[in-house]
Amino acid sequence: MGWRLIVYCVLATLLTGSFLLITIENDSFSSVPSNSSIFNAKEIEIRSSSKNNEINFSIESEMINALSNSKNLSIFKPNIEIDNQNKYFVTLSADKGDFFFESNQFDLRNEINVNIIKDEKVIDLFAESAFIDIDKEYLSSKNLKINFNEITFLGKELSLADELISISGNPISFTKKDFFEGYSNKIKVDLKKKLLYLSGTSNIFIDGKKITGEEIIFDYENNSILNSSNLRIRSGNS
């Protein structure tokens, strides 16, 4: 069994002042004598934090390599944890991707699975590819699928920067099988009050009726509209 080498690496210090704590198995580390490769290693763990030091995150990767003229680390089979103290905790896995250490960003590809714990609720996300910005606290994808409380959202971006979760898309579809289906361009989710705040003009299909309104507040626990302006209701036969 190889001993473990803990290395403090300063990457792009003059630009970012970012420190990465990297743990490497000694028998998997190699410095490849080529014009492009800085290092290549297996079974890597990286720990760092956001620029405001409020968010801690770690990366475990089966393999990692870096190129001399690159500002990113290539990661393979990464498992990522993001901890914003008492606000939320996120775990991610992917097949491969890149970690941009100067900006605390990830570009992940192939079978992205995300688990979010916020306000004691669990949210699952799935995508084929995803871009994550640790400092700005958002995740974007062309085909983002979000599941919680038996509701499925299909959108393009999820933000955890505010107290409420924000989902964006053009449009976002949201469905709870056998109960309701809806469309909106932006949704804020209040997990504590179990409410959806639908921005702009939105549509909800519920109990055989098409409901159209602006700035709808929807109670997803009781499947009811609490408030809206310019509300219009059409029955399924009209």
Coordinates of N, CA and C in Angstrom, one line a residue:
M1 N 0.9 -1.2 0.0 CA 0.0 0.0 0.0 C 0.9 1.2 0.0
G2 N 0.7 2.1 -0.9 CA 1.5 3.3 -1.0 C 1.1 4.3 0.0
W3 N 2.1 5.1 0.5 CA 1.8 6.2 1.4 C 1.2 7.3 0.6
R4 N 0.6 8.3 1.3 CA -0.1 9.4 0.7 C 0.7 10.6 0.8
L5 N 0.8 11.3 -0.3 CA 1.5 12.6 -0.4 C 0.5 13.7 -0.4
I6 N 0.6 14.7 0.5 CA -0.2 15.8 0.5 C 0.6 17.0 0.0
V7 N 0.1 17.7 -1.0 CA 0.8 18.8 -1.6 C 0.0 20.0 -1.6
Y8 N 0.5 21.1 -1.2 CA -0.2 22.4 -1.4 C 0.3 23.0 -2.7
C9 N -0.6 23.2 -3.6 CA -0.2 23.7 -4.9 C -0.8 25.1 -5.0
V10 N 0.0 26.0 -5.5 CA -0.4 27.3 -5.8 C -0.5 27.4 -7.3
L11 N -1.8 27.5 -7.8 CA -2.0 27.6 -9.3 C -2.5 28.9 -9.7
A12 N -1.8 29.6 -10.6 CA -2.1 30.9 -11.1 C -2.3 31.9 -9.9
T13 N -1.3 31.9 -9.0 CA -1.4 32.7 -7.8 C -1.5 34.2 -8.1
L14 N -0.7 34.6 -9.1 CA -0.7 36.0 -9.4 C -2.0 36.5 -10.0
L15 N -2.8 35.6 -10.6 CA -4.1 36.0 -11.1 C -5.2 35.8 -10.1
T16 N -5.2 34.8 -9.4 CA -6.3 34.4 -8.5 C -6.0 34.3 -7.1
G17 N -4.8 34.0 -6.7 CA -4.5 33.7 -5.3 C -5.1 32.5 -4.8
S18 N -5.5 31.5 -5.7 CA -6.2 30.3 -5.4 C -5.2 29.3 -4.9
F19 N -5.6 28.6 -3.7 CA -4.8 27.5 -3.2 C -5.6 26.3 -3.4
L20 N -5.0 25.2 -3.9 CA -5.7 23.9 -4.0 C -4.9 22.9 -3.1
L21 N -5.6 22.2 -2.2 CA -5.0 21.1 -1.5 C -5.2 19.9 -2.3
I22 N -4.2 19.2 -2.7 CA -4.2 18.1 -3.6 C -3.6 16.9 -2.9
T23 N -4.3 15.8 -2.8 CA -3.8 14.6 -2.2 C -3.6 13.5 -3.3
I24 N -2.4 13.0 -3.4 CA -2.1 12.1 -4.4 C -1.5 10.8 -3.8
E25 N -1.9 9.6 -4.4 CA -1.3 8.4 -4.0 C 0.1 8.3 -4.6
N26 N 1.2 8.0 -3.8 CA 2.5 8.1 -4.3 C 2.8 7.2 -5.5
D27 N 2.2 6.0 -5.6 CA 2.5 5.1 -6.6 C 1.7 5.3 -7.9
S28 N 0.9 6.4 -7.9 CA 0.1 6.7 -9.1 C 0.6 8.0 -9.7
F29 N 1.5 8.7 -9.1 CA 2.0 10.0 -9.6 C 3.1 9.8 -10.6
S30 N 3.0 10.6 -11.7 CA 4.1 10.6 -12.7 C 4.2 11.9 -13.3
S31 N 5.4 12.4 -13.5 CA 5.7 13.6 -14.2 C 6.2 13.2 -15.6
V32 N 5.3 13.4 -16.6 CA 5.6 12.9 -17.9 C 6.6 13.9 -18.6
P33 N 7.7 13.4 -19.1 CA 8.7 14.3 -19.8 C 8.2 14.6 -21.2
S34 N 7.3 15.5 -21.3 CA 6.9 16.0 -22.7 C 6.8 17.5 -22.7
N35 N 6.5 18.0 -23.8 CA 6.4 19.5 -24.0 C 5.1 20.0 -23.4
S36 N 4.1 19.1 -23.2 CA 2.8 19.7 -22.9 C 2.3 19.3 -21.5
S37 N 2.8 18.2 -21.0 CA 2.2 17.7 -19.7 C 2.9 18.1 -18.5
I38 N 2.2 18.7 -17.5 CA 2.8 19.1 -16.2 C 2.9 17.9 -15.4
F39 N 1.7 17.2 -15.2 CA 1.7 16.0 -14.4 C 0.5 15.2 -14.8
N40 N 0.6 13.9 -14.4 CA -0.5 13.0 -14.6 C -0.6 12.0 -13.4
A41 N -1.8 11.9 -12.8 CA -1.8 11.1 -11.6 C -3.2 10.4 -11.5
K42 N -3.2 9.3 -10.7 CA -4.5 8.6 -10.5 C -4.9 8.8 -9.0
E43 N -6.2 8.5 -8.8 CA -6.7 8.6 -7.4 C -6.4 9.9 -6.7
I44 N -6.9 11.0 -7.3 CA -6.6 12.4 -6.8 C -7.8 12.9 -6.0
E45 N -7.5 13.7 -5.0 CA -8.4 14.5 -4.2 C -8.0 15.9 -4.2
I46 N -8.9 16.8 -4.5 CA -8.6 18.2 -4.5 C -9.6 18.9 -3.6
R47 N -9.1 19.8 -2.8 CA -10.0 20.6 -1.9 C -9.7 22.1 -2.1
S48 N -10.8 22.9 -2.2 CA -10.6 24.3 -2.4 C -11.9 25.0 -1.8
S49 N -12.0 26.3 -2.1 CA -13.1 27.1 -1.6 C -13.4 28.2 -2.6
S50 N -14.6 28.8 -2.5 CA -15.0 29.9 -3.4 C -14.2 31.1 -3.0
K51 N -14.3 32.1 -3.9 CA -13.5 33.3 -3.7 C -13.9 34.1 -2.4
N52 N -15.1 33.9 -2.0 CA -15.5 34.6 -0.7 C -15.4 33.7 0.5
N53 N -14.9 32.5 0.2 CA -14.6 31.5 1.3 C -15.8 31.0 2.0
E54 N -17.0 31.2 1.4 CA -18.3 30.7 2.0 C -18.6 29.3 1.6
I55 N -18.1 28.9 0.5 CA -18.4 27.6 -0.1 C -17.1 26.8 -0.2
N56 N -17.2 25.6 0.4 CA -16.1 24.6 0.3 C -16.4 23.6 -0.7
F57 N -15.5 23.1 -1.5 CA -15.8 22.0 -2.4 C -14.6 21.1 -2.5
S58 N -14.8 19.9 -2.9 CA -13.8 18.9 -3.1 C -14.1 18.1 -4.3
I59 N -13.0 17.5 -4.9 CA -13.1 16.7 -6.1 C -12.3 15.4 -5.9
E60 N -12.9 14.3 -6.1 CA -12.2 13.0 -6.1 C -12.3 12.5 -7.6
S61 N -11.1 12.2 -8.1 CA -11.0 11.8 -9.5 C -10.2 10.6 -9.7
E62 N -10.6 9.7 -10.6 CA -9.8 8.5 -10.8 C -8.5 8.8 -11.5
M63 N -8.5 9.9 -12.3 CA -7.3 10.3 -12.9 C -7.4 11.8 -13.2
I64 N -6.3 12.5 -13.2 CA -6.2 13.9 -13.5 C -5.0 14.2 -14.3
N65 N -5.0 15.1 -15.2 CA -3.8 15.6 -15.9 C -3.9 17.1 -16.2
A66 N -2.8 17.7 -16.3 CA -2.7 19.2 -16.6 C -1.7 19.4 -17.7
L67 N -2.0 20.4 -18.5 CA -1.1 20.8 -19.6 C -0.5 22.1 -19.3
S68 N 0.7 22.3 -19.8 CA 1.5 23.5 -19.5 C 0.9 24.8 -19.8
N69 N 0.2 24.9 -20.9 CA -0.4 26.1 -21.4 C -1.9 26.2 -21.1
S70 N -2.4 25.4 -20.2 CA -3.8 25.3 -20.0 C -4.2 25.9 -18.6
K71 N -5.4 26.5 -18.5 CA -5.9 27.0 -17.2 C -6.9 26.1 -16.6
N72 N -6.9 24.8 -17.0 CA -7.8 23.8 -16.4 C -7.1 22.5 -16.2
L73 N -7.8 21.7 -15.3 CA -7.4 20.3 -15.0 C -8.4 19.4 -15.7
S74 N -8.0 18.4 -16.4 CA -8.9 17.4 -16.9 C -9.1 16.3 -15.9
I75 N -10.4 16.1 -15.6 CA -10.7 15.1 -14.5 C -11.6 14.0 -15.1
F76 N -11.4 12.8 -14.5 CA -12.0 11.6 -15.1 C -12.8 10.8 -14.0
K77 N -14.0 10.5 -14.2 CA -14.9 9.8 -13.3 C -14.9 10.7 -12.0
P78 N -15.1 12.0 -12.1 CA -15.1 12.8 -10.8 C -16.3 12.7 -10.0
N79 N -16.1 12.7 -8.7 CA -17.1 12.9 -7.7 C -16.9 14.2 -7.0
I80 N -17.8 15.1 -7.0 CA -17.6 16.5 -6.5 C -18.6 16.8 -5.4
E81 N -18.1 17.4 -4.3 CA -19.0 17.8 -3.2 C -18.9 19.3 -3.0
I82 N -20.0 20.0 -2.9 CA -20.1 21.4 -2.7 C -20.9 21.7 -1.4
D83 N -20.2 22.4 -0.5 CA -20.8 22.6 0.8 C -20.9 24.1 1.1
N84 N -22.1 24.6 1.1 CA -22.3 26.1 1.5 C -22.8 26.1 2.9
Q85 N -22.1 25.6 3.8 CA -22.4 25.6 5.3 C -23.8 25.2 5.5
N86 N -24.7 26.0 6.1 CA -26.0 25.5 6.4 C -27.0 25.8 5.3
K87 N -26.6 26.4 4.1 CA -27.5 26.7 3.1 C -27.8 25.6 2.2
Y88 N -26.8 24.8 1.7 CA -27.1 23.6 0.9 C -25.9 22.8 0.8
F89 N -26.1 21.5 0.4 CA -25.0 20.6 0.2 C -25.3 19.8 -1.1
V90 N -24.3 19.8 -2.0 CA -24.5 19.2 -3.4 C -23.4 18.2 -3.6
T91 N -23.8 17.0 -4.2 CA -22.9 16.0 -4.7 C -23.1 15.8 -6.2
L92 N -22.1 15.7 -6.9 CA -22.1 15.5 -8.4 C -21.2 14.4 -8.8
S93 N -21.6 13.7 -9.8 CA -20.8 12.7 -10.5 C -20.9 12.8 -12.0
A94 N -19.9 12.5 -12.7 CA -19.9 12.6 -14.2 C -18.9 11.6 -14.7
D95 N -18.9 11.4 -16.0 CA -17.9 10.5 -16.7 C -16.5 11.2 -16.8
K96 N -16.6 12.5 -17.2 CA -15.3 13.2 -17.3 C -15.7 14.7 -17.4
G97 N -14.6 15.5 -17.4 CA -14.9 17.0 -17.5 C -13.6 17.7 -17.3
D98 N -13.7 19.0 -17.1 CA -12.6 19.9 -16.9 C -12.9 20.8 -15.7
F99 N -11.9 21.1 -14.9 CA -12.0 22.0 -13.7 C -11.2 23.2 -14.0
F100 N -11.8 24.4 -14.1 CA -11.1 25.6 -14.4 C -10.8 26.3 -13.0
F101 N -9.6 26.1 -12.6 CA -9.2 26.4 -11.2 C -9.1 27.9 -10.9
E102 N -8.9 28.7 -12.0 CA -8.9 30.2 -11.7 C -10.2 30.7 -11.4
S103 N -11.3 30.2 -12.0 CA -12.6 30.7 -11.9 C -13.6 29.8 -11.1
N104 N -13.1 28.7 -10.6 CA -13.9 27.7 -9.8 C -15.1 27.3 -10.6
Q105 N -14.8 26.9 -11.8 CA -15.9 26.4 -12.7 C -15.6 25.0 -13.2
F106 N -16.7 24.3 -13.5 CA -16.6 22.9 -14.1 C -17.4 22.8 -15.4
D107 N -16.8 22.1 -16.3 CA -17.5 21.7 -17.5 C -17.5 20.2 -17.6
L108 N -18.7 19.6 -17.2 CA -18.8 18.2 -17.0 C -19.5 17.5 -18.2
R109 N -19.2 16.3 -18.6 CA -19.8 15.7 -19.7 C -20.1 14.2 -19.4
N110 N -21.2 13.8 -20.0 CA -21.6 12.4 -20.0 C -22.2 11.9 -18.7
E111 N -23.4 11.7 -18.6 CA -24.1 11.1 -17.5 C -23.9 11.9 -16.2
I112 N -24.4 13.1 -16.2 CA -24.2 14.0 -15.0 C -25.4 13.7 -14.0
N113 N -25.0 13.3 -12.8 CA -26.0 13.1 -11.7 C -25.7 14.0 -10.6
V114 N -26.7 14.7 -10.1 CA -26.5 15.7 -9.1 C -27.6 15.5 -8.0
N115 N -27.1 15.6 -6.7 CA -28.0 15.5 -5.6 C -27.9 16.7 -4.7
I116 N -29.0 17.4 -4.5 CA -28.9 18.6 -3.7 C -29.8 18.4 -2.4
I117 N -29.2 18.8 -1.3 CA -29.9 18.8 0.0 C -30.0 20.3 0.4
K118 N -31.3 20.7 0.5 CA -31.6 22.1 0.9 C -32.9 22.2 1.7
D119 N -32.9 22.9 2.8 CA -34.0 23.0 3.6 C -34.6 21.6 3.9
E120 N -33.7 20.7 4.2 CA -34.0 19.3 4.6 C -34.8 18.6 3.5
K121 N -34.7 19.0 2.3 CA -35.4 18.4 1.1 C -34.3 17.9 0.2
V122 N -34.6 16.8 -0.6 CA -33.6 16.2 -1.5 C -34.1 16.5 -2.9
I123 N -33.2 17.0 -3.8 CA -33.5 17.3 -5.2 C -32.5 16.6 -6.0
D124 N -33.0 15.9 -7.1 CA -32.1 15.2 -8.0 C -32.1 15.8 -9.3
L125 N -30.9 15.9 -9.9 CA -30.8 16.5 -11.3 C -30.1 15.5 -12.2
F126 N -30.4 15.5 -13.5 CA -29.8 14.7 -14.4 C -29.5 15.5 -15.7
A127 N -28.4 15.3 -16.4 CA -28.1 15.9 -17.6 C -27.0 15.2 -18.4
E128 N -26.9 15.3 -19.7 CA -25.9 14.7 -20.4 C -24.6 15.5 -20.3
S129 N -24.7 16.8 -20.1 CA -23.5 17.7 -19.9 C -24.0 18.9 -19.0
A130 N -23.0 19.5 -18.3 CA -23.4 20.6 -17.4 C -22.2 21.5 -17.2
F131 N -22.6 22.8 -17.0 CA -21.6 23.8 -16.6 C -21.9 24.2 -15.2
I132 N -20.9 24.2 -14.3 CA -21.2 24.6 -12.9 C -20.2 25.7 -12.6
D133 N -20.8 26.8 -12.0 CA -20.0 27.9 -11.5 C -20.1 27.9 -9.9
I134 N -19.1 27.6 -9.2 CA -19.1 27.5 -7.8 C -19.4 28.9 -7.2
D135 N -18.7 29.9 -7.6 CA -18.8 31.3 -7.0 C -20.1 31.9 -7.3
K136 N -20.7 31.7 -8.5 CA -22.0 32.3 -8.8 C -23.2 31.4 -8.4
E137 N -22.8 30.2 -8.0 CA -23.8 29.2 -7.5 C -24.9 28.8 -8.4
Y138 N -24.5 28.4 -9.7 CA -25.5 28.0 -10.6 C -25.0 26.8 -11.4
L139 N -25.9 26.1 -12.0 CA -25.6 25.0 -12.9 C -26.5 25.1 -14.2
S140 N -25.9 25.0 -15.3 CA -26.6 25.1 -16.6 C -26.4 23.9 -17.5
S141 N -27.4 23.6 -18.3 CA -27.3 22.5 -19.2 C -28.4 22.7 -20.3
K142 N -28.2 22.1 -21.5 CA -29.2 22.2 -22.5 C -30.4 21.3 -22.3
N143 N -30.2 20.3 -21.4 CA -31.3 19.3 -21.2 C -31.3 18.9 -19.7
L144 N -31.5 19.9 -18.9 CA -31.5 19.7 -17.4 C -32.9 19.1 -16.9
K145 N -32.8 18.0 -16.2 CA -34.0 17.4 -15.7 C -33.9 17.4 -14.1
I146 N -34.9 18.0 -13.5 CA -34.9 18.2 -12.0 C -36.1 17.4 -11.4
N147 N -35.8 16.6 -10.4 CA -36.9 15.9 -9.8 C -36.9 16.2 -8.3
F148 N -38.1 16.5 -7.8 CA -38.3 16.5 -6.3 C -39.8 16.5 -6.0
N149 N -40.1 16.0 -4.9 CA -41.5 15.9 -4.4 C -42.5 15.4 -5.6
E150 N -42.0 14.4 -6.3 CA -42.7 13.8 -7.4 C -43.0 14.8 -8.6
I151 N -42.3 15.9 -8.6 CA -42.5 16.9 -9.7 C -41.2 16.8 -10.6
T152 N -41.4 16.8 -11.9 CA -40.3 16.8 -12.8 C -40.3 18.1 -13.6
F153 N -39.1 18.8 -13.5 CA -38.9 20.1 -14.2 C -37.9 19.8 -15.4
L154 N -38.2 20.3 -16.5 CA -37.2 20.3 -17.6 C -36.9 21.7 -18.0
G155 N -35.6 22.1 -17.7 CA -35.2 23.5 -17.9 C -33.7 23.5 -18.4
K156 N -33.1 24.7 -18.2 CA -31.7 24.9 -18.7 C -30.8 25.4 -17.7
E157 N -31.3 26.0 -16.6 CA -30.4 26.5 -15.6 C -31.1 26.4 -14.2
L158 N -30.2 26.1 -13.2 CA -30.7 26.1 -11.8 C -29.7 26.9 -11.0
S159 N -30.3 27.9 -10.1 CA -29.4 28.7 -9.3 C -29.8 28.5 -7.8
L160 N -28.7 28.5 -7.0 CA -28.8 28.4 -5.6 C -28.3 29.6 -4.9
A161 N -28.2 30.7 -5.6 CA -27.6 31.9 -5.1 C -28.4 32.6 -4.1
D162 N -29.8 32.5 -4.2 CA -30.7 33.1 -3.3 C -31.3 32.1 -2.3
E163 N -32.2 32.6 -1.5 CA -32.9 31.8 -0.5 C -33.8 30.8 -1.2
L164 N -34.4 31.2 -2.3 CA -35.3 30.3 -3.1 C -34.5 29.8 -4.3
I165 N -34.8 28.6 -4.7 CA -34.2 28.0 -5.9 C -34.8 28.6 -7.1
S166 N -33.9 29.0 -8.1 CA -34.4 29.5 -9.3 C -34.1 28.6 -10.5
I167 N -35.2 28.3 -11.3 CA -35.0 27.5 -12.5 C -35.4 28.3 -13.7
S168 N -34.5 28.3 -14.7 CA -34.8 29.1 -15.9 C -34.8 28.1 -17.1
G169 N -35.5 28.6 -18.2 CA -35.6 27.9 -19.4 C -36.5 28.6 -20.4
N170 N -36.6 28.1 -21.6 CA -37.4 28.8 -22.6 C -38.2 27.9 -23.4
P171 N -39.3 27.3 -22.9 CA -39.8 27.6 -21.5 C -39.3 26.4 -20.6
I172 N -39.7 26.5 -19.3 CA -39.6 25.3 -18.4 C -40.9 24.6 -18.4
S173 N -40.8 23.3 -18.5 CA -42.0 22.5 -18.3 C -41.9 21.8 -16.9
F174 N -43.1 21.7 -16.2 CA -43.1 21.0 -14.9 C -44.3 20.2 -14.8
T175 N -44.2 19.0 -14.3 CA -45.2 18.0 -14.3 C -45.2 17.2 -13.0
K176 N -46.4 17.0 -12.5 CA -46.6 16.0 -11.5 C -47.7 15.0 -12.0
K177 N -47.3 13.8 -12.3 CA -48.1 12.8 -13.0 C -49.5 12.7 -12.3
D178 N -50.5 12.7 -13.1 CA -51.9 12.6 -12.7 C -52.4 13.8 -11.9
F179 N -51.7 14.8 -11.8 CA -52.1 16.0 -11.0 C -52.1 17.3 -11.8
F180 N -50.9 17.7 -12.3 CA -50.8 18.9 -13.1 C -49.6 18.9 -14.0
E181 N -49.7 19.8 -15.0 CA -48.6 20.1 -15.9 C -48.6 21.6 -16.2
G182 N -47.4 22.1 -16.4 CA -47.4 23.6 -16.6 C -46.1 24.0 -17.4
Y183 N -46.1 25.3 -17.8 CA -45.0 25.9 -18.5 C -44.8 27.3 -18.1
S184 N -43.5 27.7 -17.9 CA -43.2 29.0 -17.5 C -41.8 29.3 -17.9
N185 N -41.4 30.6 -18.1 CA -40.0 30.9 -18.5 C -39.1 30.9 -17.3
K186 N -39.6 31.2 -16.1 CA -38.7 31.2 -14.9 C -39.6 30.8 -13.7
I187 N -39.0 30.0 -12.8 CA -39.7 29.5 -11.7 C -38.8 29.6 -10.4
K188 N -39.4 30.2 -9.4 CA -38.7 30.2 -8.1 C -39.4 29.2 -7.2
V189 N -38.6 28.3 -6.5 CA -39.2 27.3 -5.7 C -38.9 27.6 -4.2
D190 N -40.0 27.6 -3.4 CA -39.9 27.8 -2.0 C -40.1 26.4 -1.4
L191 N -39.0 25.8 -0.9 CA -39.2 24.4 -0.4 C -39.8 24.4 1.0
K192 N -39.7 25.5 1.7 CA -40.3 25.5 3.1 C -41.8 25.7 3.0
K193 N -42.2 26.6 2.1 CA -43.7 26.9 2.0 C -44.4 26.0 1.0
K194 N -43.5 25.2 0.2 CA -44.1 24.3 -0.9 C -44.8 25.1 -1.9
L195 N -44.2 26.2 -2.4 CA -44.8 27.1 -3.4 C -43.9 27.2 -4.6
L196 N -44.5 27.4 -5.8 CA -43.8 27.8 -7.0 C -44.2 29.2 -7.4
Y197 N -43.3 30.0 -7.6 CA -43.5 31.4 -8.1 C -43.2 31.4 -9.6
L198 N -44.2 31.6 -10.4 CA -44.0 31.5 -11.9 C -44.0 32.9 -12.4
S199 N -42.9 33.3 -13.1 CA -42.7 34.6 -13.6 C -43.3 34.8 -15.0
G200 N -43.8 36.0 -15.3 CA -44.3 36.3 -16.6 C -45.6 35.5 -16.8
T201 N -46.0 35.3 -18.0 CA -47.2 34.6 -18.4 C -46.9 33.1 -18.4
S202 N -47.7 32.3 -17.6 CA -47.5 30.9 -17.5 C -48.8 30.1 -17.7
N203 N -48.7 28.9 -18.0 CA -49.9 28.0 -18.2 C -49.8 26.8 -17.3
I204 N -50.9 26.4 -16.7 CA -51.0 25.2 -15.9 C -52.3 24.4 -16.4
F205 N -52.1 23.2 -16.6 CA -53.2 22.3 -16.9 C -53.5 21.4 -15.7
I206 N -54.7 21.6 -15.1 CA -55.0 20.9 -13.9 C -56.6 20.7 -13.9
D207 N -56.9 19.5 -13.4 CA -58.4 19.1 -13.4 C -59.1 19.3 -14.7
G208 N -58.5 19.1 -15.8 CA -59.1 19.2 -17.1 C -59.3 20.6 -17.5
K209 N -58.6 21.6 -16.9 CA -58.7 23.0 -17.2 C -57.3 23.5 -17.6
K210 N -57.3 24.5 -18.6 CA -56.1 25.2 -18.9 C -56.2 26.6 -18.2
I211 N -55.2 26.8 -17.4 CA -55.2 28.1 -16.6 C -54.0 28.9 -17.1
T212 N -54.3 30.1 -17.5 CA -53.2 31.0 -17.9 C -53.3 32.3 -17.0
G213 N -52.1 32.7 -16.6 CA -52.0 33.9 -15.8 C -50.6 34.5 -15.7
E214 N -50.5 35.6 -15.1 CA -49.2 36.2 -14.9 C -48.8 36.2 -13.4
E215 N -47.6 36.0 -13.2 CA -47.0 36.0 -11.8 C -47.8 35.1 -10.9
I216 N -48.0 33.8 -11.3 CA -48.8 32.9 -10.6 C -48.0 32.4 -9.4
I217 N -48.7 32.2 -8.3 CA -48.2 31.6 -7.1 C -48.9 30.3 -6.9
F218 N -48.2 29.1 -7.1 CA -48.8 27.8 -7.1 C -48.4 27.0 -5.9
D219 N -49.4 26.4 -5.2 CA -49.2 25.5 -4.1 C -49.1 24.1 -4.7
Y220 N -47.8 23.6 -4.8 CA -47.6 22.3 -5.4 C -48.0 21.1 -4.4
E221 N -48.1 21.4 -3.2 CA -48.5 20.4 -2.2 C -50.0 20.1 -2.4
N222 N -50.8 21.1 -2.5 CA -52.3 21.0 -2.6 C -52.8 21.2 -4.0
N223 N -51.9 21.4 -5.0 CA -52.3 21.5 -6.4 C -53.3 22.7 -6.6
S224 N -53.0 23.8 -6.1 CA -53.9 25.0 -6.2 C -53.2 26.3 -6.4
I225 N -53.9 27.2 -7.1 CA -53.3 28.5 -7.4 C -53.7 29.5 -6.2
L226 N -52.7 30.1 -5.6 CA -53.0 31.0 -4.5 C -53.2 32.4 -4.9
N227 N -52.5 32.8 -6.0 CA -52.6 34.2 -6.5 C -52.1 34.3 -7.9
S228 N -52.7 35.3 -8.6 CA -52.2 35.5 -10.0 C -52.9 36.8 -10.5
S229 N -52.4 37.4 -11.5 CA -53.0 38.5 -12.2 C -53.4 38.1 -13.6
N230 N -54.5 38.7 -14.1 CA -55.0 38.4 -15.5 C -55.2 36.9 -15.6
L231 N -55.9 36.3 -14.7 CA -56.1 34.8 -14.7 C -57.2 34.5 -15.6
R232 N -57.0 33.5 -16.5 CA -57.9 33.0 -17.5 C -58.0 31.5 -17.4
I233 N -59.3 31.0 -17.4 CA -59.5 29.6 -17.2 C -60.3 29.1 -18.4
R234 N -59.9 28.0 -19.0 CA -60.6 27.4 -20.1 C -60.8 25.9 -19.8
S235 N -62.0 25.4 -19.9 CA -62.3 24.0 -19.6 C -61.8 23.2 -20.8
G236 N -61.6 21.9 -20.6 CA -61.1 21.0 -21.6 C -62.0 20.9 -22.8
N237 N -63.3 21.3 -22.7 CA -64.2 21.2 -23.8 C -64.4 22.5 -24.6
S238 N -63.8 23.6 -24.1 CA -64.0 24.9 -24.7 C -62.8 25.2 -25.6

